[in-house]
mmCIF file of C-alpha atoms and ligand atoms in Angstrom:
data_model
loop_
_atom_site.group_PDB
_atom_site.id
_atom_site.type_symbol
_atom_site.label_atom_id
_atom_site.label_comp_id
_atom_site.label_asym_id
_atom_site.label_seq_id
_atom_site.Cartn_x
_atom_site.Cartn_y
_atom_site.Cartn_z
ATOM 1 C CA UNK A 1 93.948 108.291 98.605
ATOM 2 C CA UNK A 2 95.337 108.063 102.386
ATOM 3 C CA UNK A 3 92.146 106.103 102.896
ATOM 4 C CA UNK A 4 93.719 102.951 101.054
ATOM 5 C CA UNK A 5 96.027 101.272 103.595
ATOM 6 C CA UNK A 6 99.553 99.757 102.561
ATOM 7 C CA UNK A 7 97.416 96.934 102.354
ATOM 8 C CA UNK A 8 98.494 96.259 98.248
ATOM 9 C CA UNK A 9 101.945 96.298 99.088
ATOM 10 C CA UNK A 10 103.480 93.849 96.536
ATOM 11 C CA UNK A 11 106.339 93.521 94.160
ATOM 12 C CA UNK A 12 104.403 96.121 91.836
ATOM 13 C CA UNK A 13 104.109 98.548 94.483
ATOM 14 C CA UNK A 14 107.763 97.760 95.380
ATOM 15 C CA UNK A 15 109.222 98.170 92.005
ATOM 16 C CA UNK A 16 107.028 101.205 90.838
ATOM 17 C CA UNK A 17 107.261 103.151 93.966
ATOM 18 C CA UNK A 18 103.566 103.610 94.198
ATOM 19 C CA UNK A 19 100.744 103.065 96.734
ATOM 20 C CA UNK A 20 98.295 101.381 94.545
ATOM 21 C CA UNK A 21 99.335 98.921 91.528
ATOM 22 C CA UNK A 22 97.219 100.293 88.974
ATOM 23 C CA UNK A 23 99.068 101.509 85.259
ATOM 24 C CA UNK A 24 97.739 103.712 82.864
ATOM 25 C CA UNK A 25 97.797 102.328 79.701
ATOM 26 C CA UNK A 26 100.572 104.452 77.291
ATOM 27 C CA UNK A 27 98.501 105.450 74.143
ATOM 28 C CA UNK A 28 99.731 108.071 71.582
ATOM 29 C CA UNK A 29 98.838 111.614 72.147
ATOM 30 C CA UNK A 30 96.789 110.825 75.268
ATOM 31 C CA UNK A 31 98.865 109.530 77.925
ATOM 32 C CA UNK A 32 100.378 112.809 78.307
ATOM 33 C CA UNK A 33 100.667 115.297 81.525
ATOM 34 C CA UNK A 34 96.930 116.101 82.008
ATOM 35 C CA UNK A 35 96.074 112.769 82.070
ATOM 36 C CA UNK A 36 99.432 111.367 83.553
ATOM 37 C CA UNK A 37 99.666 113.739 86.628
ATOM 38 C CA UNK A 38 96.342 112.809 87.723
ATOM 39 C CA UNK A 39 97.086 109.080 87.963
ATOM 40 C CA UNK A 40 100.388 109.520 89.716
ATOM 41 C CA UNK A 41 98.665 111.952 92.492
ATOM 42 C CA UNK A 42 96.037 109.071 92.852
ATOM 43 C CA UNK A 43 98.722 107.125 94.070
ATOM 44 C CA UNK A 44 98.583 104.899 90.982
ATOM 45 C CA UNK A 45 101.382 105.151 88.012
ATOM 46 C CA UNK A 46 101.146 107.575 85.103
ATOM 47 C CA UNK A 47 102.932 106.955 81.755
ATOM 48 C CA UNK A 48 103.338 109.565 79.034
ATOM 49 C CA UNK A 49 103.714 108.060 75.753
ATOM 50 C CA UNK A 50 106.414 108.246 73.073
ATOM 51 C CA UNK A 51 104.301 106.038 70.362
ATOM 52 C CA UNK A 52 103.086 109.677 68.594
ATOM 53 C CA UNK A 53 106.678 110.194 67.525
ATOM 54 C CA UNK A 54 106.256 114.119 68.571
ATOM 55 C CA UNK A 55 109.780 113.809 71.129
ATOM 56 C CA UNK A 56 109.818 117.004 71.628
ATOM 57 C CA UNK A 57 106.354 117.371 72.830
ATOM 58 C CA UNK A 58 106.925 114.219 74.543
ATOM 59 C CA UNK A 59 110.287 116.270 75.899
ATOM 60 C CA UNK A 60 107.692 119.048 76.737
ATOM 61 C CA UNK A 61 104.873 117.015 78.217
ATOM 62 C CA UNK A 62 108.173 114.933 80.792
ATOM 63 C CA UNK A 63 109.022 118.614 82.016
ATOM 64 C CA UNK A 64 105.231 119.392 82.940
ATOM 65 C CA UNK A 65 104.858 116.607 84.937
ATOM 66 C CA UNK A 66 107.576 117.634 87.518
ATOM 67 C CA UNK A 67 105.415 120.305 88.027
ATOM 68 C CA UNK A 68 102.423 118.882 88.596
ATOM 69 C CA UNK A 69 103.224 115.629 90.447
ATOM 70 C CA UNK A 70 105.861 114.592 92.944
ATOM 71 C CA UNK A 71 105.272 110.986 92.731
ATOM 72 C CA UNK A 72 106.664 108.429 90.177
ATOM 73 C CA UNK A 73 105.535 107.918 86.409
ATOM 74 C CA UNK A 74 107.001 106.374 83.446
ATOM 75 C CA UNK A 75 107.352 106.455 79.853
ATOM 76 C CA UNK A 76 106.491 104.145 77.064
ATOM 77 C CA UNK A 77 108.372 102.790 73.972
ATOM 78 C CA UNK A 78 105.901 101.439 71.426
ATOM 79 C CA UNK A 79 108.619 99.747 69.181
ATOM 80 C CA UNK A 80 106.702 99.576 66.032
ATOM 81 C CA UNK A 81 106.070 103.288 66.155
ATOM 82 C CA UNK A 82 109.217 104.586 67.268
ATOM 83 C CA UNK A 83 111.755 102.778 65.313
ATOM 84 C CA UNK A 84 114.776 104.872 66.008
ATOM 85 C CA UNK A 85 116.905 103.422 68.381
ATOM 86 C CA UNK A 86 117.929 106.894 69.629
ATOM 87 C CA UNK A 87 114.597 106.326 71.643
ATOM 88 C CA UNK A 88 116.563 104.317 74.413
ATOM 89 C CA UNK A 89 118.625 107.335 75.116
ATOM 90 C CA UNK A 90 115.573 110.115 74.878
ATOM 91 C CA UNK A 91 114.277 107.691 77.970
ATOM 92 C CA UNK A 92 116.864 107.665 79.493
ATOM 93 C CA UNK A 93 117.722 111.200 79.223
ATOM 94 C CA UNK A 94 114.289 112.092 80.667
ATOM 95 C CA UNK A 95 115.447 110.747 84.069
ATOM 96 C CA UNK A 96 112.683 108.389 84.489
ATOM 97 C CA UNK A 97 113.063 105.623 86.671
ATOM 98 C CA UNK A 98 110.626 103.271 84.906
ATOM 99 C CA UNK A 99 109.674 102.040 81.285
ATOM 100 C CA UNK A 100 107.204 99.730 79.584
ATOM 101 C CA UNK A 101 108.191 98.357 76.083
ATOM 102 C CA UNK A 102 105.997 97.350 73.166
ATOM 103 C CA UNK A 103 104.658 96.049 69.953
ATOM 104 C CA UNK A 104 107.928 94.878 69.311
ATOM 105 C CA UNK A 105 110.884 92.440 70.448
ATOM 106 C CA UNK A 106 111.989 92.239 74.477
ATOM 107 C CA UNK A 107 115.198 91.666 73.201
ATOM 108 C CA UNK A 108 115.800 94.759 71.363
ATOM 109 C CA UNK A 109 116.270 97.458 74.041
ATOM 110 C CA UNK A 110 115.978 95.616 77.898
ATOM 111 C CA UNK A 111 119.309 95.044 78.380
ATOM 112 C CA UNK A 112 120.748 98.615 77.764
ATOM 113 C CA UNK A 113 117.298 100.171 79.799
ATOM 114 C CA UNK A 114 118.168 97.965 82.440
ATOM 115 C CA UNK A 115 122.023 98.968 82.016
ATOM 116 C CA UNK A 116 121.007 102.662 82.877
ATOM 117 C CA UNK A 117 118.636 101.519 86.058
ATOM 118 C CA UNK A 118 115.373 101.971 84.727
ATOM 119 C CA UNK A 119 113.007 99.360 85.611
ATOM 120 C CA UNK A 120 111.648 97.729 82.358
ATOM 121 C CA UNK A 121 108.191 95.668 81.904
ATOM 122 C CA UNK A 122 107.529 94.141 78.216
ATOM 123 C CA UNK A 123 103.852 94.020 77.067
ATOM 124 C CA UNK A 124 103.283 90.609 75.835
ATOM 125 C CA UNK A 125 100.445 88.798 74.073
ATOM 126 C CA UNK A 126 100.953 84.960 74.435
ATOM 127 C CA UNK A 127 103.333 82.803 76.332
ATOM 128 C CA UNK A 128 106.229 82.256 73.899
ATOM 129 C CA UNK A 129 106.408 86.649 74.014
ATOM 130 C CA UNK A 130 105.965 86.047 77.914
ATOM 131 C CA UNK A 131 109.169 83.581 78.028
ATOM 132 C CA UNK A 132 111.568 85.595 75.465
ATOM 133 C CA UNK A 133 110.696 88.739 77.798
ATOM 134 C CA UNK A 134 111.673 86.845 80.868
ATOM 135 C CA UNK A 135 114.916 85.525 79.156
ATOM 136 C CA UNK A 136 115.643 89.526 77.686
ATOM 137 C CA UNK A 137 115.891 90.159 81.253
ATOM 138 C CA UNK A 138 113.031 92.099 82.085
ATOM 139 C CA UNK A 139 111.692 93.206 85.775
ATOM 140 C CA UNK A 140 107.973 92.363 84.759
ATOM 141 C CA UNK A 141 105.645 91.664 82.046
ATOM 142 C CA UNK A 142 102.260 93.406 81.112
ATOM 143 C CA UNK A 143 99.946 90.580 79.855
ATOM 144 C CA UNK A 144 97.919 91.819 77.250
ATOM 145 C CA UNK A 145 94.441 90.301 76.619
ATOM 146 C CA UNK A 146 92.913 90.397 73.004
ATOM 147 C CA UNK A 147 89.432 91.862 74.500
ATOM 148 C CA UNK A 148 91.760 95.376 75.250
ATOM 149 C CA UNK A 149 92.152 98.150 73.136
ATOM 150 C CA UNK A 150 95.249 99.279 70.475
ATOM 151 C CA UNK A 151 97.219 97.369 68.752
ATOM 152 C CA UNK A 152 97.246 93.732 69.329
ATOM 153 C CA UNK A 153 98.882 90.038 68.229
ATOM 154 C CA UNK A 154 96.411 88.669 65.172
ATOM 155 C CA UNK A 155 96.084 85.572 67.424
ATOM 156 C CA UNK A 156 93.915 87.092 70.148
ATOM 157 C CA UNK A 157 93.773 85.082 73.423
ATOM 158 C CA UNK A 158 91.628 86.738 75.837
ATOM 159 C CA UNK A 159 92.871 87.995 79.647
ATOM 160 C CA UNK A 160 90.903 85.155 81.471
ATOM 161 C CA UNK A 161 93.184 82.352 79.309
ATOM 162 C CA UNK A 162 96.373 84.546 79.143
ATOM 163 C CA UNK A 163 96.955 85.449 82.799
ATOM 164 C CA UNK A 164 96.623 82.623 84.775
ATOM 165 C CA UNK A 165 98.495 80.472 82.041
ATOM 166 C CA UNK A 166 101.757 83.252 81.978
ATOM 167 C CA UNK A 167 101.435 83.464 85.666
ATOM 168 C CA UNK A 168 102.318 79.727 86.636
ATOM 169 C CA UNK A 169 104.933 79.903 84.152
ATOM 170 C CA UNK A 170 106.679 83.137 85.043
ATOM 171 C CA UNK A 171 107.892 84.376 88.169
ATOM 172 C CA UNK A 172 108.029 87.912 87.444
ATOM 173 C CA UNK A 173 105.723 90.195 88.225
ATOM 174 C CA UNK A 174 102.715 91.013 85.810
ATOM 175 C CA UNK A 175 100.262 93.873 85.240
ATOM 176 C CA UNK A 176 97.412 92.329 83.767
ATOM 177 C CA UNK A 177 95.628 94.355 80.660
ATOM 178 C CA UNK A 178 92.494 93.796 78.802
ATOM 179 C CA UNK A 179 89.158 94.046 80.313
ATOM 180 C CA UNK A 180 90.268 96.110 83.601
ATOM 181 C CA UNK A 181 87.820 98.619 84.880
ATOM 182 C CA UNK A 182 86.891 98.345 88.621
ATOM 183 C CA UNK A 183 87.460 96.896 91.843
ATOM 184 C CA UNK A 184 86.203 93.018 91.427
ATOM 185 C CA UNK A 185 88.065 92.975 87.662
ATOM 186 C CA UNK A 186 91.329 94.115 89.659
ATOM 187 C CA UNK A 187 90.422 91.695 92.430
ATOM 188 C CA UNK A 188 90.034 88.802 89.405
ATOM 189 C CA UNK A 189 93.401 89.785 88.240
ATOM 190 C CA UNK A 190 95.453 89.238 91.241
ATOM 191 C CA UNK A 191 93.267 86.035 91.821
ATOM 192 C CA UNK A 192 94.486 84.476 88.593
ATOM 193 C CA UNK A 193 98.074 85.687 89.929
ATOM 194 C CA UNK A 194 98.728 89.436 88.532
ATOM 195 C CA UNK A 195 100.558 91.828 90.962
ATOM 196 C CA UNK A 196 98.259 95.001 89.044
ATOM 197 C CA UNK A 197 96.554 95.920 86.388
ATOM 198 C CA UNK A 198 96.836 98.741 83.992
ATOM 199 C CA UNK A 199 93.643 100.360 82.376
ATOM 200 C CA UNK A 200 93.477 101.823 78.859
ATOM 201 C CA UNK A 201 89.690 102.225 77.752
ATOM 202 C CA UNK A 202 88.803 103.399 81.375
ATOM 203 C CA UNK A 203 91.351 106.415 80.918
ATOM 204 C CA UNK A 204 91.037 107.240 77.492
ATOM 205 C CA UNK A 205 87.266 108.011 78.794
ATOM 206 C CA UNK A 206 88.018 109.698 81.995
ATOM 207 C CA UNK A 207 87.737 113.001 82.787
ATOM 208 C CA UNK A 208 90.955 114.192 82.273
ATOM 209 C CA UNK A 209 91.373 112.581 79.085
ATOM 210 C CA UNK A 210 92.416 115.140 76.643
ATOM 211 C CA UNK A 211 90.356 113.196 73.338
ATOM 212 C CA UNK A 212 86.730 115.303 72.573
ATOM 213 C CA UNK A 213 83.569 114.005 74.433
ATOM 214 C CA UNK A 214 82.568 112.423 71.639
ATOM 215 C CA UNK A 215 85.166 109.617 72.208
ATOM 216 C CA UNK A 216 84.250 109.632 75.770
ATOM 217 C CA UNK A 217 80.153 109.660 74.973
ATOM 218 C CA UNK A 218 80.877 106.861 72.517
ATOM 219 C CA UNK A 219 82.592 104.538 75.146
ATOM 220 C CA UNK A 220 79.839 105.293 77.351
ATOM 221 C CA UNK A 221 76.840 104.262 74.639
ATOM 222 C CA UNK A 222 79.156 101.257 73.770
ATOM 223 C CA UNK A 223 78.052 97.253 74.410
ATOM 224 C CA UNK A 224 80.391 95.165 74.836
ATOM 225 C CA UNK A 225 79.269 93.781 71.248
ATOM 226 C CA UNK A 226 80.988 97.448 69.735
ATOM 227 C CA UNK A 227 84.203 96.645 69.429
ATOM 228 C CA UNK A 228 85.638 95.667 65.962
ATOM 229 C CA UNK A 229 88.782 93.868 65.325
ATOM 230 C CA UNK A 230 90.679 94.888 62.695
ATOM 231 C CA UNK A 231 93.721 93.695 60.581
ATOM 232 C CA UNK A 232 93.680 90.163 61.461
ATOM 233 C CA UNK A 233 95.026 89.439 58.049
ATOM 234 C CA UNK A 234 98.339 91.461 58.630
ATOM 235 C CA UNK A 235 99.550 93.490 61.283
ATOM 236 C CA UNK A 236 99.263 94.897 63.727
ATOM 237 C CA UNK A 237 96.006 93.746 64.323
ATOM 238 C CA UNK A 238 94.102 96.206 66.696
ATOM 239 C CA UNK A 239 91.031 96.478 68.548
ATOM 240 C CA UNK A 240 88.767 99.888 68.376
ATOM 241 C CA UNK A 241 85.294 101.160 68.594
ATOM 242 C CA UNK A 242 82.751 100.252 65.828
ATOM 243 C CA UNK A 243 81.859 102.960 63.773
ATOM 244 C CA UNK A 244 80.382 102.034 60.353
ATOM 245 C CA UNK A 245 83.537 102.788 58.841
ATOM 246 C CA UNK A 246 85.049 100.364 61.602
ATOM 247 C CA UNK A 247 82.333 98.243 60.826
ATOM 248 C CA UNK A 248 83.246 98.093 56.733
ATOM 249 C CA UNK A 249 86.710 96.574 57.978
ATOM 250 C CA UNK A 250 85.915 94.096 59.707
ATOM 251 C CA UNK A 251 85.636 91.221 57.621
ATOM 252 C CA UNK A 252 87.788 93.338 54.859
ATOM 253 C CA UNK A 253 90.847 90.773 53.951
ATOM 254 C CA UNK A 254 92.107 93.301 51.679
ATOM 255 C CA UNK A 255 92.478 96.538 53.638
ATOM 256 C CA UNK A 256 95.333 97.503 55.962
ATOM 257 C CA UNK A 257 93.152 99.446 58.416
ATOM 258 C CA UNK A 258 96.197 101.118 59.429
ATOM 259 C CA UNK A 259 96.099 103.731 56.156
ATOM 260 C CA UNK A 260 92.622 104.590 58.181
ATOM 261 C CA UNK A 261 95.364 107.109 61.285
ATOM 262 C CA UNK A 262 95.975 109.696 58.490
ATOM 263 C CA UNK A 263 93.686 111.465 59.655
ATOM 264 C CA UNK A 264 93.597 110.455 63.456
ATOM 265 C CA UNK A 265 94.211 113.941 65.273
ATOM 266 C CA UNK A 266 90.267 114.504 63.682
ATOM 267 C CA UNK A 267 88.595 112.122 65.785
ATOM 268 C CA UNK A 268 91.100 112.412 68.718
ATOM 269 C CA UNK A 269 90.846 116.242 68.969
ATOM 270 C CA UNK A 270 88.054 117.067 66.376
ATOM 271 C CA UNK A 271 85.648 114.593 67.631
ATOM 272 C CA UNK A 272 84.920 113.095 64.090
ATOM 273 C CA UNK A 273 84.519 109.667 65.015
ATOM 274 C CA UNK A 274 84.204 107.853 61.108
ATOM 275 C CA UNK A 275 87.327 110.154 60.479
ATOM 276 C CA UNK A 276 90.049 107.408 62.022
ATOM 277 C CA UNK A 277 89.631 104.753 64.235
ATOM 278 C CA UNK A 278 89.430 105.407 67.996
ATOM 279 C CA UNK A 279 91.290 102.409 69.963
ATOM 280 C CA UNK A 280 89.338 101.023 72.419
ATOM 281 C CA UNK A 281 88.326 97.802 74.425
ATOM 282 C CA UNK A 282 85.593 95.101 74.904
ATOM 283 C CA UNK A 283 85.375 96.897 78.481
ATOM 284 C CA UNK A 284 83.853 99.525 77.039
ATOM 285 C CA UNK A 285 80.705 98.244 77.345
ATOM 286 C CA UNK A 286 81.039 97.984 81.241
ATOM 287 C CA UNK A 287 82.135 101.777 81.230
ATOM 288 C CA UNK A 288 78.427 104.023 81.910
ATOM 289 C CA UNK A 289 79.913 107.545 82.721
ATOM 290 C CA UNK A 290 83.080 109.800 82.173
ATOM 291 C CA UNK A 291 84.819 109.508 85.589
ATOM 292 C CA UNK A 292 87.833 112.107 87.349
ATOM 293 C CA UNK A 293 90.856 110.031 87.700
ATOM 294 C CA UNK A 294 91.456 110.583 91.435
ATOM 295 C CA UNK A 295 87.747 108.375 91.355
ATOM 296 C CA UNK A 296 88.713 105.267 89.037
ATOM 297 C CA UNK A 297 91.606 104.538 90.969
ATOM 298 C CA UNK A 298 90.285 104.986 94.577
ATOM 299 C CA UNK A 299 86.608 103.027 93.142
ATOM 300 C CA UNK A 300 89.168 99.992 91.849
ATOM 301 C CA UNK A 301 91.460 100.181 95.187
ATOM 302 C CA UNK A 302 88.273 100.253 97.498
ATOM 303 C CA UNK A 303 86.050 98.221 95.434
ATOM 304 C CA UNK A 304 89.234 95.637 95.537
ATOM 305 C CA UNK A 305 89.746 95.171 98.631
ATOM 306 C CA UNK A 306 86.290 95.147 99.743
ATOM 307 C CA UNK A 307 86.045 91.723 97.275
ATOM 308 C CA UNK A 308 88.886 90.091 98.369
ATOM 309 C CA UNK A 309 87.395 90.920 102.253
ATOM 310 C CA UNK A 310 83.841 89.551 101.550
ATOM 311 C CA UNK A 311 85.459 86.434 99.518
ATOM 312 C CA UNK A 312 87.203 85.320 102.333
ATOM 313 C CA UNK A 313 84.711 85.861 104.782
ATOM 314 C CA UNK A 314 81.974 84.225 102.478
ATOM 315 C CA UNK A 315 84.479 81.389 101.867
ATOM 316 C CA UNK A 316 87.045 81.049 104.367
ATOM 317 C CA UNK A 317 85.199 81.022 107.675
HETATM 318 C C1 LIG B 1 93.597 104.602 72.561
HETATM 319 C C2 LIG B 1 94.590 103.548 72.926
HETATM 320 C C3 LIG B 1 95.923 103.707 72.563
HETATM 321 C C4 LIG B 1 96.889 102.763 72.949
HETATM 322 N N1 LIG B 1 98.199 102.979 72.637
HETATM 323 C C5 LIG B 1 99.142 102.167 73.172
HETATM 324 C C6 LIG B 1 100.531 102.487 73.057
HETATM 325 O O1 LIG B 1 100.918 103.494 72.482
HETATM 326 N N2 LIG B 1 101.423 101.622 73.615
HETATM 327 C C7 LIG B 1 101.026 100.494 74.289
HETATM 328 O O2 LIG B 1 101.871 99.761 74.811
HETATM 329 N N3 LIG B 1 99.711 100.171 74.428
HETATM 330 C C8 LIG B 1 98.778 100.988 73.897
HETATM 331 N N4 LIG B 1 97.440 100.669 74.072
HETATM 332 C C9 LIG B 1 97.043 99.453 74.813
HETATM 333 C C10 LIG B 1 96.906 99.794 76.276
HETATM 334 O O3 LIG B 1 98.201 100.054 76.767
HETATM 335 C C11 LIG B 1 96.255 98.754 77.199
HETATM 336 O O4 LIG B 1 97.094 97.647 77.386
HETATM 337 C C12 LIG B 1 94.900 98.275 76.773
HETATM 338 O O5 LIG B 1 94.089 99.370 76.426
HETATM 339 C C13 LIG B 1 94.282 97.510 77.927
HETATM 340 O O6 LIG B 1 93.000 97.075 77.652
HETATM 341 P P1 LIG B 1 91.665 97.890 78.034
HETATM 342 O O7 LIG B 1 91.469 98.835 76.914
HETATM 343 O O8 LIG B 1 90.631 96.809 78.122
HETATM 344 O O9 LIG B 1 91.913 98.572 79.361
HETATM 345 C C14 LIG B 1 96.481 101.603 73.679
HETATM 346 C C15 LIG B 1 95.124 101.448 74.032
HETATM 347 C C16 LIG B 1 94.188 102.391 73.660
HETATM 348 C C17 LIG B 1 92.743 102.190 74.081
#
């Protein structure tokens, strides 16, 4: 990754300690060392995830990736998953110098994160969320558009609303999320005022994603029409492939799609696609092959740059 100049310095870069500001996206039982270690030795910034509830895996999983990286990575609380508040003090524990919080209130953990010098961004899904994360004290925000995958706000506003509005309201720093993939959505991002992005439907179907191929092969066959989502009636509402199953739910008022992650290890691991629901984005129809890591990152750097270079020279002469 030498080949990308310091040319993205910015407060992401600053506050992450990395050379390129590109997350990837926390999701439960993927974001874990395999996966994690390869986007930190891109240059970019791995998370490993605490929203499976397995610590001491989690534990396990922190301790691998001092072995196979040198470079900085963080952890993420998913608040609705991990309701113990003994969770602040596993992170902190870990030694981990930075954090993103989630799917659940700014106000609940920032201010004793921050107390032990971790770095903290919330994930937010509107304004108001934006604003209350700001006043909790956070470093940064992660502003979450309704076209990405996981769990989401059942008032989806989509990345190309959501951005630029937080952004000339805040001034923070913000990842942008939803819809991410390569180097002129990255460029759009920090055009509409983002300091990075973070990518979760790219990774889950990279090559060092841990989930069976057929997640990956289904991302690649998707349009961006084959995405369902789900739970808009209650919450959270979330985002995922369409399956038929997925399909069944979508206009279900009745259903809490959520009983549907019983079995979710089964299409993680076992490749059983109609056997849970397999989180994913609108992106996914942009996404045509399984990728390594160490590619995504330096394609989105490159591919970046080389937009912002030929808009002002197209524009600016
Ligand atoms: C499989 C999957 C699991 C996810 N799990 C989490 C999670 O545990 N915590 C979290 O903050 N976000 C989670 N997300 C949301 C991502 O962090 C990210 O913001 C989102 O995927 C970005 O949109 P994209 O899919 O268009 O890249 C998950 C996303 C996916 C696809």
């Amino acid at each position: 990754m030498s080949a990308v100049p310091a040319t993205f310095a910015n407060r992401v870069t600053e506050l992450l300690g990395v050379d390129i500001p590109i997350v990837q996206a926390p999701m439960g039982w993927i974001a874990r060392a395999q996966l994690a270690s390869a986007v930190s030795n891109a240059g970019a910034m791995g998370i490993i995830e605490t929203s499976s509830g397995e610590l001491d895996v989690v534990r396990a999983e922190i301790r691998k990736m001092r072995d196979l990286t040198d470079k900085p990575f963080g952890v993420n609380i998913a608040q609705a998953f991990v309701r113990d508040p003994a969770i602040v003090d596993f992170v902190i524990d870990q030694g981990v110098r930075f954090v993103t919080t989630s799917a659940g209130s700014p106000t609940r953990y920032t201010a004793a994160l921050k107390e032990a010098g971790l770095t903290v961004f919330h994930v937010v899904p509107n304004l108001a969320g934006a604003l209350k994360a700001v006043d909790a004290g956070v470093d940064g925000l992660i502003v979450e558009g309704g076209e990405g995958g996981g769990f989401k706000s059942p008032r989806p506003v989509s990345t190309m609303v959501l951005l630029p509005l937080v952004c000339s309201k805040v001034d923070v720093p913000v990842i942008a999320a939803g819809g991410f993939v390569d180097g002129p959505t990255m460029a759009a991002a920090l055009a509409l005022g983002a300091d990075g992005v973070q990518l979760g439907t790219r990774m889950v179907s990279a090559a060092e994603s841990p989930v069976h191929d057929n997640w990956k092969q289904a991302v690649v066959d998707a349009a961006e029409t084959d995405t369902v989502f789900l739970n808009q009636h209650t919450s959270p509402a979330l985002r995922a492939l369409r399956t038929e199953r997925t399909s069944a739910l979508e206009l279900d008022r009745e259903t809490n799609a959520m009983g549907l992650f019983a079995n979710v290890l089964d299409l993680y691991f076992g490749g059983d696609m109609e056997a849970a629901i397999a989180l994913s984005g609108q992106v996914a129809g942009r996404i045509d092959s399984v990728k390594p890591v160490a590619q995504i990152i330096e394609e989105c750097a490159t591919g970046c740059l080389e937009v912002l270079d030929q808009l002002s020279r197209q524009y600016l002469r």
